[in-house]
Amino acid sequence: MLLAFLVFCLLAMAARFVYLQAGPALPFSGSSASEVKTLLNGYDGKLIKLATVEGVDWYGAPSGQGAGAEAMKREVAAAGWRFVQQEGSGYFFVRGAEKIVITSEMWTGRYVLFRIPANTL
């Protein structure tokens, strides 16, 4: 009985290790979690482009202290868009008569990913 318990504990620890190394699933295809983590670890204050999938550019940044959201707003503003408001995970911008919504989501608890319409930045 003790042996079965020890085997179960070892398997649980191994599964947790594999999960932590791979990370949770990404909301887009074409990149692995480890590739994205490597890119995001190179953060230097500017958003990092991770992928373009079906007319959407995916960007990321570390999540601490809202730095990622501020970097995103700064870069979108530099592209000529004016920030209007935030509602939950949605950030609303306008440029003339055009309107866009950029959404964000936490990934791994350490990073924030932004779903930005393609060619916005």
Short mmCIF file of C-alpha atoms in Angstrom, two decimals:
data_model
loop_
_atom_site.label_atom_id
_atom_site.label_comp_id
_atom_site.label_asym_id
_atom_site.label_seq_id
_atom_site.Cartn_x
_atom_site.Cartn_y
_atom_site.Cartn_z
CA MET A 1 0.00 0.00 0.00
CA LEU A 2 2.84 2.36 0.91
CA LEU A 3 4.60 1.51 -2.35
CA ALA A 4 1.47 2.35 -4.38
CA PHE A 5 1.21 5.69 -2.57
CA LEU A 6 4.85 6.53 -3.27
CA VAL A 7 4.47 5.65 -6.95
CA PHE A 8 1.36 7.84 -7.15
CA CYS A 9 3.24 10.75 -5.53
CA LEU A 10 6.17 10.39 -7.91
CA LEU A 11 3.86 10.31 -10.94
CA ALA A 12 1.99 13.38 -9.69
CA MET A 13 5.25 15.29 -9.20
CA ALA A 14 6.46 14.29 -12.67
CA ALA A 15 3.18 15.42 -14.25
CA ARG A 16 3.37 18.76 -12.43
CA PHE A 17 6.96 19.25 -13.60
CA VAL A 18 6.00 18.57 -17.21
CA TYR A 19 3.03 20.98 -16.95
CA LEU A 20 5.18 23.74 -15.47
CA GLN A 21 7.82 23.31 -18.16
CA ALA A 22 5.34 23.32 -21.03
CA GLY A 23 2.93 25.83 -19.52
CA PRO A 24 -0.77 26.18 -20.19
CA ALA A 25 -2.08 26.16 -23.72
CA LEU A 26 -1.67 29.27 -25.82
CA PRO A 27 -4.76 31.01 -27.25
CA PHE A 28 -3.20 30.88 -30.73
CA SER A 29 -1.52 28.24 -32.85
CA GLY A 30 1.85 28.06 -34.50
CA SER A 31 4.11 28.49 -31.46
CA SER A 32 4.98 26.36 -28.49
CA ALA A 33 4.68 27.53 -24.90
CA SER A 34 8.43 27.25 -24.43
CA GLU A 35 9.10 29.38 -27.55
CA VAL A 36 6.72 32.06 -26.31
CA LYS A 37 8.24 32.04 -22.80
CA THR A 38 11.70 32.49 -24.32
CA LEU A 39 10.50 35.45 -26.38
CA LEU A 40 8.72 37.06 -23.43
CA ASN A 41 11.75 36.67 -21.19
CA GLY A 42 13.50 39.10 -23.57
CA TYR A 43 11.05 41.90 -22.69
CA ASP A 44 12.71 45.32 -22.79
CA GLY A 45 9.76 47.64 -22.24
CA LYS A 46 8.19 47.16 -25.68
CA LEU A 47 5.51 44.64 -26.60
CA ILE A 48 6.82 41.45 -28.14
CA LYS A 49 5.08 40.18 -31.25
CA LEU A 50 4.38 36.48 -30.82
CA ALA A 51 2.27 35.47 -33.84
CA THR A 52 -0.19 36.52 -36.53
CA VAL A 53 -3.15 34.20 -36.87
CA GLU A 54 -6.31 34.82 -38.88
CA GLY A 55 -6.05 38.61 -39.04
CA VAL A 56 -4.95 38.99 -35.44
CA ASP A 57 -1.51 39.96 -34.16
CA TRP A 58 -0.67 38.45 -30.78
CA TYR A 59 1.68 40.45 -28.56
CA GLY A 60 2.86 39.81 -25.04
CA ALA A 61 4.60 41.34 -22.04
CA PRO A 62 5.20 40.55 -18.39
CA SER A 63 2.09 41.15 -16.28
CA GLY A 64 3.61 42.76 -13.20
CA GLN A 65 2.36 46.16 -12.02
CA GLY A 66 0.32 46.76 -15.20
CA ALA A 67 3.50 47.38 -17.19
CA GLY A 68 2.27 45.29 -20.12
CA ALA A 69 -0.98 47.21 -20.43
CA GLU A 70 0.84 50.53 -20.25
CA ALA A 71 3.32 49.41 -22.91
CA MET A 72 0.44 48.32 -25.15
CA LYS A 73 -1.40 51.66 -24.75
CA ARG A 74 1.81 53.59 -25.41
CA GLU A 75 2.61 51.66 -28.60
CA VAL A 76 -0.96 51.81 -29.95
CA ALA A 77 -1.02 55.58 -29.25
CA ALA A 78 2.29 55.94 -31.14
CA ALA A 79 0.53 54.31 -34.13
CA GLY A 80 -2.03 57.15 -34.10
CA TRP A 81 -4.78 55.64 -31.98
CA ARG A 82 -6.38 57.42 -29.01
CA PHE A 83 -7.23 55.38 -25.93
CA VAL A 84 -10.89 55.84 -24.97
CA GLN A 85 -11.62 53.43 -22.13
CA GLN A 86 -11.08 50.04 -20.62
CA GLU A 87 -13.90 47.62 -19.87
CA GLY A 88 -12.69 44.44 -18.22
CA SER A 89 -10.05 42.94 -20.48
CA GLY A 90 -11.03 45.14 -23.45
CA TYR A 91 -9.20 48.33 -24.38
CA PHE A 92 -11.07 50.68 -26.74
CA PHE A 93 -9.24 52.97 -29.16
CA VAL A 94 -10.31 55.38 -31.91
CA ARG A 95 -8.52 56.97 -34.85
CA GLY A 96 -10.76 59.31 -36.79
CA ALA A 97 -13.90 57.29 -37.57
CA GLU A 98 -12.15 53.94 -36.98
CA LYS A 99 -12.60 52.01 -33.76
CA ILE A 100 -10.74 48.96 -32.47
CA VAL A 101 -10.92 46.82 -29.38
CA ILE A 102 -7.79 45.15 -28.05
CA THR A 103 -8.35 42.34 -25.60
CA SER A 104 -5.93 40.94 -23.08
CA GLU A 105 -5.61 37.71 -21.16
CA MET A 106 -3.30 36.43 -18.48
CA TRP A 107 -1.08 33.53 -19.44
CA THR A 108 0.80 31.48 -16.83
CA GLY A 109 0.21 34.17 -14.22
CA ARG A 110 3.44 35.87 -15.31
CA TYR A 111 2.54 37.27 -18.71
CA VAL A 112 -0.28 39.15 -20.39
CA LEU A 113 -1.15 38.44 -24.03
CA PHE A 114 -2.82 41.04 -26.24
CA ARG A 115 -5.09 40.26 -29.19
CA ILE A 116 -4.61 43.20 -31.56
CA PRO A 117 -6.19 43.54 -35.02
CA ALA A 118 -3.50 42.85 -37.65
CA ASN A 119 -1.49 45.83 -38.91
CA THR A 120 -2.54 48.09 -36.02
CA LEU A 121 1.05 48.56 -34.87
#
